[in-house]
């Protein structure tokens, strides 16, 4: 029998975190605007942290589908960028602890992995598990970003964006984790920030800020946002410049603004409702992404 405890190695000095939140972001599934990745990188860079548990990536990942990088220097292999899937312990500006599980989404053994995460959370004394990512939506960057929320029980969160009564989507390890935690009677919350579909392939720090605000709201953590806000301001300036320089892009953005405003007036903030035909992502993405790539090479938050 395969045992979930075999999937990870726990630091012998790992403390009991006393109900601290566990934030989870796994790379490899949908993450429009790199919202989840940017937030995770921001947290790990803004706070001192230490690794308290490490998962066995040799067992969980398919290296041939996502090959790690190696560096060749003149006449020899100099380094290997080993994939890391691990749990880090951090403290906010007031010293309140929280955990971050980050790294590549497992390719194998999802059921065993989700069980391992649940057992690990129990061993560490973690509280609510919170997953987060970005999803592409037909909305303009000139309007507030909505955050879709879901949870394992009623009352954990209040959804400010109306959801369809039922929909079916491809599974992810994070979604399965939330589902299995709910079955086990544990609290778990998911946040999905809506990202303008024409910016879904670019780094969009504004979306990461929206996720950060949502995390702070439900956890009470005091998490600084200065670096993310500065990155968001720089990116938004570049986007506004591109809109000003292209009549075609400006018209498409204006069309999205009209549709957004009409949807809000009719349905509150139900931007998932089916409406009139929208400009496609392809019509905007190529121009925006190339522009941002050219302009952000020197100061991009997408490090």
mmCIF file with all atom_site columns, N, CA, C and O in Angstrom, residues 78-115:
data_model
loop_
_atom_site.group_PDB
_atom_site.id
_atom_site.type_symbol
_atom_site.label_atom_id
_atom_site.label_alt_id
_atom_site.label_comp_id
_atom_site.label_asym_id
_atom_site.label_entity_id
_atom_site.label_seq_id
_atom_site.pdbx_PDB_ins_code
_atom_site.Cartn_x
_atom_site.Cartn_y
_atom_site.Cartn_z
_atom_site.occupancy
_atom_site.B_iso_or_equiv
_atom_site.pdbx_formal_charge
_atom_site.auth_seq_id
_atom_site.auth_comp_id
_atom_site.auth_asym_id
_atom_site.auth_atom_id
_atom_site.pdbx_PDB_model_num
ATOM 1   N N  . UNK A 1 78  ? 26.867 22.949 -15.415 1.00 0.00 ? 78  UNK A N  1
ATOM 2   C CA . UNK A 1 78  ? 27.185 23.756 -14.241 1.00 0.00 ? 78  UNK A CA 1
ATOM 3   C C  . UNK A 1 78  ? 26.125 23.672 -13.147 1.00 0.00 ? 78  UNK A C  1
ATOM 4   O O  . UNK A 1 78  ? 26.446 23.764 -11.964 1.00 0.00 ? 78  UNK A O  1
ATOM 5   N N  . UNK A 1 79  ? 24.862 23.524 -13.544 1.00 0.00 ? 79  UNK A N  1
ATOM 6   C CA . UNK A 1 79  ? 23.810 23.509 -12.524 1.00 0.00 ? 79  UNK A CA 1
ATOM 7   C C  . UNK A 1 79  ? 22.552 22.840 -13.054 1.00 0.00 ? 79  UNK A C  1
ATOM 8   O O  . UNK A 1 79  ? 22.351 22.720 -14.266 1.00 0.00 ? 79  UNK A O  1
ATOM 9   N N  . UNK A 1 80  ? 21.718 22.436 -12.109 1.00 0.00 ? 80  UNK A N  1
ATOM 10  C CA . UNK A 1 80  ? 20.441 21.804 -12.420 1.00 0.00 ? 80  UNK A CA 1
ATOM 11  C C  . UNK A 1 80  ? 19.367 22.487 -11.589 1.00 0.00 ? 80  UNK A C  1
ATOM 12  O O  . UNK A 1 80  ? 19.469 22.565 -10.357 1.00 0.00 ? 80  UNK A O  1
ATOM 13  N N  . UNK A 1 81  ? 18.352 23.007 -12.247 1.00 0.00 ? 81  UNK A N  1
ATOM 14  C CA . UNK A 1 81  ? 17.259 23.715 -11.566 1.00 0.00 ? 81  UNK A CA 1
ATOM 15  C C  . UNK A 1 81  ? 16.219 22.690 -11.135 1.00 0.00 ? 81  UNK A C  1
ATOM 16  O O  . UNK A 1 81  ? 15.226 22.465 -11.824 1.00 0.00 ? 81  UNK A O  1
ATOM 17  N N  . UNK A 1 82  ? 16.460 22.089 -9.998  1.00 0.00 ? 82  UNK A N  1
ATOM 18  C CA . UNK A 1 82  ? 15.584 21.018 -9.521  1.00 0.00 ? 82  UNK A CA 1
ATOM 19  C C  . UNK A 1 82  ? 14.216 21.570 -9.140  1.00 0.00 ? 82  UNK A C  1
ATOM 20  O O  . UNK A 1 82  ? 14.110 22.557 -8.402  1.00 0.00 ? 82  UNK A O  1
ATOM 21  N N  . UNK A 1 83  ? 13.138 20.965 -9.633  1.00 0.00 ? 83  UNK A N  1
ATOM 22  C CA . UNK A 1 83  ? 11.795 21.428 -9.257  1.00 0.00 ? 83  UNK A CA 1
ATOM 23  C C  . UNK A 1 83  ? 11.573 21.281 -7.762  1.00 0.00 ? 83  UNK A C  1
ATOM 24  O O  . UNK A 1 83  ? 11.976 20.286 -7.160  1.00 0.00 ? 83  UNK A O  1
ATOM 25  N N  . UNK A 1 84  ? 10.924 22.275 -7.174  1.00 0.00 ? 84  UNK A N  1
ATOM 26  C CA . UNK A 1 84  ? 10.685 22.254 -5.738  1.00 0.00 ? 84  UNK A CA 1
ATOM 27  C C  . UNK A 1 84  ? 9.193  22.449 -5.477  1.00 0.00 ? 84  UNK A C  1
ATOM 28  O O  . UNK A 1 84  ? 8.600  23.439 -5.920  1.00 0.00 ? 84  UNK A O  1
ATOM 29  N N  . UNK A 1 85  ? 8.623  21.504 -4.786  1.00 0.00 ? 85  UNK A N  1
ATOM 30  C CA . UNK A 1 85  ? 7.235  21.570 -4.334  1.00 0.00 ? 85  UNK A CA 1
ATOM 31  C C  . UNK A 1 85  ? 7.291  21.469 -2.818  1.00 0.00 ? 85  UNK A C  1
ATOM 32  O O  . UNK A 1 85  ? 7.583  20.405 -2.271  1.00 0.00 ? 85  UNK A O  1
ATOM 33  N N  . UNK A 1 86  ? 7.050  22.581 -2.145  1.00 0.00 ? 86  UNK A N  1
ATOM 34  C CA . UNK A 1 86  ? 7.338  22.612 -0.720  1.00 0.00 ? 86  UNK A CA 1
ATOM 35  C C  . UNK A 1 86  ? 6.400  23.544 0.038   1.00 0.00 ? 86  UNK A C  1
ATOM 36  O O  . UNK A 1 86  ? 5.720  24.393 -0.553  1.00 0.00 ? 86  UNK A O  1
ATOM 37  N N  . UNK A 1 87  ? 6.397  23.366 1.336   1.00 0.00 ? 87  UNK A N  1
ATOM 38  C CA . UNK A 1 87  ? 5.622  24.206 2.243   1.00 0.00 ? 87  UNK A CA 1
ATOM 39  C C  . UNK A 1 87  ? 6.591  25.104 2.999   1.00 0.00 ? 87  UNK A C  1
ATOM 40  O O  . UNK A 1 87  ? 7.543  24.621 3.617   1.00 0.00 ? 87  UNK A O  1
ATOM 41  N N  . UNK A 1 88  ? 6.329  26.422 2.941   1.00 0.00 ? 88  UNK A N  1
ATOM 42  C CA . UNK A 1 88  ? 7.167  27.396 3.636   1.00 0.00 ? 88  UNK A CA 1
ATOM 43  C C  . UNK A 1 88  ? 6.379  28.015 4.781   1.00 0.00 ? 88  UNK A C  1
ATOM 44  O O  . UNK A 1 88  ? 5.160  28.225 4.669   1.00 0.00 ? 88  UNK A O  1
ATOM 45  N N  . UNK A 1 89  ? 7.081  28.337 5.843   1.00 0.00 ? 89  UNK A N  1
ATOM 46  C CA . UNK A 1 89  ? 6.490  29.021 6.996   1.00 0.00 ? 89  UNK A CA 1
ATOM 47  C C  . UNK A 1 89  ? 6.912  30.475 6.963   1.00 0.00 ? 89  UNK A C  1
ATOM 48  O O  . UNK A 1 89  ? 8.105  30.786 6.883   1.00 0.00 ? 89  UNK A O  1
ATOM 49  N N  . UNK A 1 90  ? 5.937  31.379 7.004   1.00 0.00 ? 90  UNK A N  1
ATOM 50  C CA . UNK A 1 90  ? 6.187  32.814 6.964   1.00 0.00 ? 90  UNK A CA 1
ATOM 51  C C  . UNK A 1 90  ? 5.469  33.474 8.133   1.00 0.00 ? 90  UNK A C  1
ATOM 52  O O  . UNK A 1 90  ? 4.626  32.864 8.795   1.00 0.00 ? 90  UNK A O  1
ATOM 53  N N  . UNK A 1 91  ? 5.778  34.752 8.367   1.00 0.00 ? 91  UNK A N  1
ATOM 54  C CA . UNK A 1 91  ? 5.062  35.551 9.349   1.00 0.00 ? 91  UNK A CA 1
ATOM 55  C C  . UNK A 1 91  ? 4.751  36.901 8.757   1.00 0.00 ? 91  UNK A C  1
ATOM 56  O O  . UNK A 1 91  ? 5.589  37.483 8.052   1.00 0.00 ? 91  UNK A O  1
ATOM 57  N N  . UNK A 1 92  ? 3.549  37.439 8.985   1.00 0.00 ? 92  UNK A N  1
ATOM 58  C CA . UNK A 1 92  ? 3.198  38.734 8.407   1.00 0.00 ? 92  UNK A CA 1
ATOM 59  C C  . UNK A 1 92  ? 3.902  39.864 9.156   1.00 0.00 ? 92  UNK A C  1
ATOM 60  O O  . UNK A 1 92  ? 4.777  39.614 10.002  1.00 0.00 ? 92  UNK A O  1
ATOM 61  N N  . UNK A 1 93  ? 3.555  41.103 8.863   1.00 0.00 ? 93  UNK A N  1
ATOM 62  C CA . UNK A 1 93  ? 4.268  42.232 9.464   1.00 0.00 ? 93  UNK A CA 1
ATOM 63  C C  . UNK A 1 93  ? 4.105  42.279 10.982  1.00 0.00 ? 93  UNK A C  1
ATOM 64  O O  . UNK A 1 93  ? 4.904  42.926 11.673  1.00 0.00 ? 93  UNK A O  1
ATOM 65  N N  . UNK A 1 94  ? 3.087  41.616 11.513  1.00 0.00 ? 94  UNK A N  1
ATOM 66  C CA . UNK A 1 94  ? 2.874  41.560 12.955  1.00 0.00 ? 94  UNK A CA 1
ATOM 67  C C  . UNK A 1 94  ? 3.379  40.246 13.567  1.00 0.00 ? 94  UNK A C  1
ATOM 68  O O  . UNK A 1 94  ? 3.152  39.995 14.745  1.00 0.00 ? 94  UNK A O  1
ATOM 69  N N  . UNK A 1 95  ? 4.025  39.435 12.738  1.00 0.00 ? 95  UNK A N  1
ATOM 70  C CA . UNK A 1 95  ? 4.545  38.168 13.230  1.00 0.00 ? 95  UNK A CA 1
ATOM 71  C C  . UNK A 1 95  ? 3.538  37.036 13.229  1.00 0.00 ? 95  UNK A C  1
ATOM 72  O O  . UNK A 1 95  ? 3.845  35.933 13.696  1.00 0.00 ? 95  UNK A O  1
ATOM 73  N N  . UNK A 1 96  ? 2.333  37.265 12.694  1.00 0.00 ? 96  UNK A N  1
ATOM 74  C CA . UNK A 1 96  ? 1.321  36.216 12.639  1.00 0.00 ? 96  UNK A CA 1
ATOM 75  C C  . UNK A 1 96  ? 1.741  35.184 11.605  1.00 0.00 ? 96  UNK A C  1
ATOM 76  O O  . UNK A 1 96  ? 1.986  35.514 10.446  1.00 0.00 ? 96  UNK A O  1
ATOM 77  N N  . UNK A 1 97  ? 1.813  33.899 11.978  1.00 0.00 ? 97  UNK A N  1
ATOM 78  C CA . UNK A 1 97  ? 2.330  32.888 11.046  1.00 0.00 ? 97  UNK A CA 1
ATOM 79  C C  . UNK A 1 97  ? 1.310  32.498 9.981   1.00 0.00 ? 97  UNK A C  1
ATOM 80  O O  . UNK A 1 97  ? 0.097  32.578 10.183  1.00 0.00 ? 97  UNK A O  1
ATOM 81  N N  . UNK A 1 98  ? 1.810  32.095 8.829   1.00 0.00 ? 98  UNK A N  1
ATOM 82  C CA . UNK A 1 98  ? 0.995  31.465 7.799   1.00 0.00 ? 98  UNK A CA 1
ATOM 83  C C  . UNK A 1 98  ? 1.903  30.592 6.950   1.00 0.00 ? 98  UNK A C  1
ATOM 84  O O  . UNK A 1 98  ? 3.129  30.729 6.971   1.00 0.00 ? 98  UNK A O  1
ATOM 85  N N  . UNK A 1 99  ? 1.307  29.665 6.236   1.00 0.00 ? 99  UNK A N  1
ATOM 86  C CA . UNK A 1 99  ? 2.042  28.705 5.426   1.00 0.00 ? 99  UNK A CA 1
ATOM 87  C C  . UNK A 1 99  ? 1.762  28.949 3.946   1.00 0.00 ? 99  UNK A C  1
ATOM 88  O O  . UNK A 1 99  ? 0.678  29.393 3.575   1.00 0.00 ? 99  UNK A O  1
ATOM 89  N N  . UNK A 1 100 ? 2.740  28.634 3.106   1.00 0.00 ? 100 UNK A N  1
ATOM 90  C CA . UNK A 1 100 ? 2.570  28.713 1.661   1.00 0.00 ? 100 UNK A CA 1
ATOM 91  C C  . UNK A 1 100 ? 3.050  27.407 1.044   1.00 0.00 ? 100 UNK A C  1
ATOM 92  O O  . UNK A 1 100 ? 4.220  27.040 1.183   1.00 0.00 ? 100 UNK A O  1
ATOM 93  N N  . UNK A 1 101 ? 2.131  26.703 0.393   1.00 0.00 ? 101 UNK A N  1
ATOM 94  C CA . UNK A 1 101 ? 2.474  25.512 -0.383  1.00 0.00 ? 101 UNK A CA 1
ATOM 95  C C  . UNK A 1 101 ? 2.571  25.945 -1.838  1.00 0.00 ? 101 UNK A C  1
ATOM 96  O O  . UNK A 1 101 ? 1.593  26.405 -2.426  1.00 0.00 ? 101 UNK A O  1
ATOM 97  N N  . UNK A 1 102 ? 3.756  25.815 -2.428  1.00 0.00 ? 102 UNK A N  1
ATOM 98  C CA . UNK A 1 102 ? 3.962  26.298 -3.785  1.00 0.00 ? 102 UNK A CA 1
ATOM 99  C C  . UNK A 1 102 ? 4.886  25.366 -4.554  1.00 0.00 ? 102 UNK A C  1
ATOM 100 O O  . UNK A 1 102 ? 5.687  24.639 -3.972  1.00 0.00 ? 102 UNK A O  1
ATOM 101 N N  . UNK A 1 103 ? 4.759  25.433 -5.869  1.00 0.00 ? 103 UNK A N  1
ATOM 102 C CA . UNK A 1 103 ? 5.585  24.621 -6.748  1.00 0.00 ? 103 UNK A CA 1
ATOM 103 C C  . UNK A 1 103 ? 4.753  24.100 -7.899  1.00 0.00 ? 103 UNK A C  1
ATOM 104 O O  . UNK A 1 103 ? 3.596  24.489 -8.086  1.00 0.00 ? 103 UNK A O  1
ATOM 105 N N  . UNK A 1 104 ? 5.304  23.211 -8.704  1.00 0.00 ? 104 UNK A N  1
ATOM 106 C CA . UNK A 1 104 ? 4.584  22.681 -9.856  1.00 0.00 ? 104 UNK A CA 1
ATOM 107 C C  . UNK A 1 104 ? 3.427  21.763 -9.450  1.00 0.00 ? 104 UNK A C  1
ATOM 108 O O  . UNK A 1 104 ? 3.537  21.014 -8.476  1.00 0.00 ? 104 UNK A O  1
ATOM 109 N N  . UNK A 1 105 ? 2.342  21.851 -10.192 1.00 0.00 ? 105 UNK A N  1
ATOM 110 C CA . UNK A 1 105 ? 1.213  20.949 -9.955  1.00 0.00 ? 105 UNK A CA 1
ATOM 111 C C  . UNK A 1 105 ? 1.645  19.515 -10.250 1.00 0.00 ? 105 UNK A C  1
ATOM 112 O O  . UNK A 1 105 ? 2.244  19.247 -11.293 1.00 0.00 ? 105 UNK A O  1
ATOM 113 N N  . UNK A 1 106 ? 1.353  18.574 -9.357  1.00 0.00 ? 106 UNK A N  1
ATOM 114 C CA . UNK A 1 106 ? 1.729  17.184 -9.617  1.00 0.00 ? 106 UNK A CA 1
ATOM 115 C C  . UNK A 1 106 ? 1.077  16.645 -10.894 1.00 0.00 ? 106 UNK A C  1
ATOM 116 O O  . UNK A 1 106 ? -0.067 16.975 -11.218 1.00 0.00 ? 106 UNK A O  1
ATOM 117 N N  . UNK A 1 107 ? 1.828  15.821 -11.612 1.00 0.00 ? 107 UNK A N  1
ATOM 118 C CA . UNK A 1 107 ? 1.293  15.127 -12.785 1.00 0.00 ? 107 UNK A CA 1
ATOM 119 C C  . UNK A 1 107 ? 0.697  13.773 -12.405 1.00 0.00 ? 107 UNK A C  1
ATOM 120 O O  . UNK A 1 107 ? -0.147 13.248 -13.142 1.00 0.00 ? 107 UNK A O  1
ATOM 121 N N  . UNK A 1 108 ? 1.136  13.224 -11.292 1.00 0.00 ? 108 UNK A N  1
ATOM 122 C CA . UNK A 1 108 ? 0.729  11.877 -10.899 1.00 0.00 ? 108 UNK A CA 1
ATOM 123 C C  . UNK A 1 108 ? 0.176  11.878 -9.472  1.00 0.00 ? 108 UNK A C  1
ATOM 124 O O  . UNK A 1 108 ? 0.444  12.784 -8.687  1.00 0.00 ? 108 UNK A O  1
ATOM 125 N N  . UNK A 1 109 ? -0.574 10.853 -9.159  1.00 0.00 ? 109 UNK A N  1
ATOM 126 C CA . UNK A 1 109 ? -0.997 10.533 -7.792  1.00 0.00 ? 109 UNK A CA 1
ATOM 127 C C  . UNK A 1 109 ? -1.724 11.695 -7.109  1.00 0.00 ? 109 UNK A C  1
ATOM 128 O O  . UNK A 1 109 ? -1.442 12.032 -5.963  1.00 0.00 ? 109 UNK A O  1
ATOM 129 N N  . UNK A 1 110 ? -2.690 12.273 -7.797  1.00 0.00 ? 110 UNK A N  1
ATOM 130 C CA . UNK A 1 110 ? -3.439 13.382 -7.209  1.00 0.00 ? 110 UNK A CA 1
ATOM 131 C C  . UNK A 1 110 ? -4.142 12.990 -5.913  1.00 0.00 ? 110 UNK A C  1
ATOM 132 O O  . UNK A 1 110 ? -4.140 13.764 -4.953  1.00 0.00 ? 110 UNK A O  1
ATOM 133 N N  . UNK A 1 111 ? -4.756 11.829 -5.904  1.00 0.00 ? 111 UNK A N  1
ATOM 134 C CA . UNK A 1 111 ? -5.481 11.419 -4.698  1.00 0.00 ? 111 UNK A CA 1
ATOM 135 C C  . UNK A 1 111 ? -4.529 11.271 -3.514  1.00 0.00 ? 111 UNK A C  1
ATOM 136 O O  . UNK A 1 111 ? -4.822 11.721 -2.403  1.00 0.00 ? 111 UNK A O  1
ATOM 137 N N  . UNK A 1 112 ? -3.391 10.647 -3.761  1.00 0.00 ? 112 UNK A N  1
ATOM 138 C CA . UNK A 1 112 ? -2.422 10.475 -2.678  1.00 0.00 ? 112 UNK A CA 1
ATOM 139 C C  . UNK A 1 112 ? -1.853 11.831 -2.263  1.00 0.00 ? 112 UNK A C  1
ATOM 140 O O  . UNK A 1 112 ? -1.618 12.079 -1.076  1.00 0.00 ? 112 UNK A O  1
ATOM 141 N N  . UNK A 1 113 ? -1.634 12.711 -3.243  1.00 0.00 ? 113 UNK A N  1
ATOM 142 C CA . UNK A 1 113 ? -1.105 14.044 -2.945  1.00 0.00 ? 113 UNK A CA 1
ATOM 143 C C  . UNK A 1 113 ? -2.079 14.850 -2.089  1.00 0.00 ? 113 UNK A C  1
ATOM 144 O O  . UNK A 1 113 ? -1.675 15.480 -1.098  1.00 0.00 ? 113 UNK A O  1
ATOM 145 N N  . UNK A 1 114 ? -3.360 14.869 -2.450  1.00 0.00 ? 114 UNK A N  1
ATOM 146 C CA . UNK A 1 114 ? -4.321 15.644 -1.671  1.00 0.00 ? 114 UNK A CA 1
ATOM 147 C C  . UNK A 1 114 ? -4.463 15.088 -0.258  1.00 0.00 ? 114 UNK A C  1
ATOM 148 O O  . UNK A 1 114 ? -4.606 15.854 0.705   1.00 0.00 ? 114 UNK A O  1
ATOM 149 N N  . UNK A 1 115 ? -4.389 13.780 -0.140  1.00 0.00 ? 115 UNK A N  1
ATOM 150 C CA . UNK A 1 115 ? -4.413 13.184 1.202   1.00 0.00 ? 115 UNK A CA 1
ATOM 151 C C  . UNK A 1 115 ? -3.178 13.591 1.986   1.00 0.00 ? 115 UNK A C  1
ATOM 152 O O  . UNK A 1 115 ? -3.254 13.919 3.181   1.00 0.00 ? 115 UNK A O  1
#
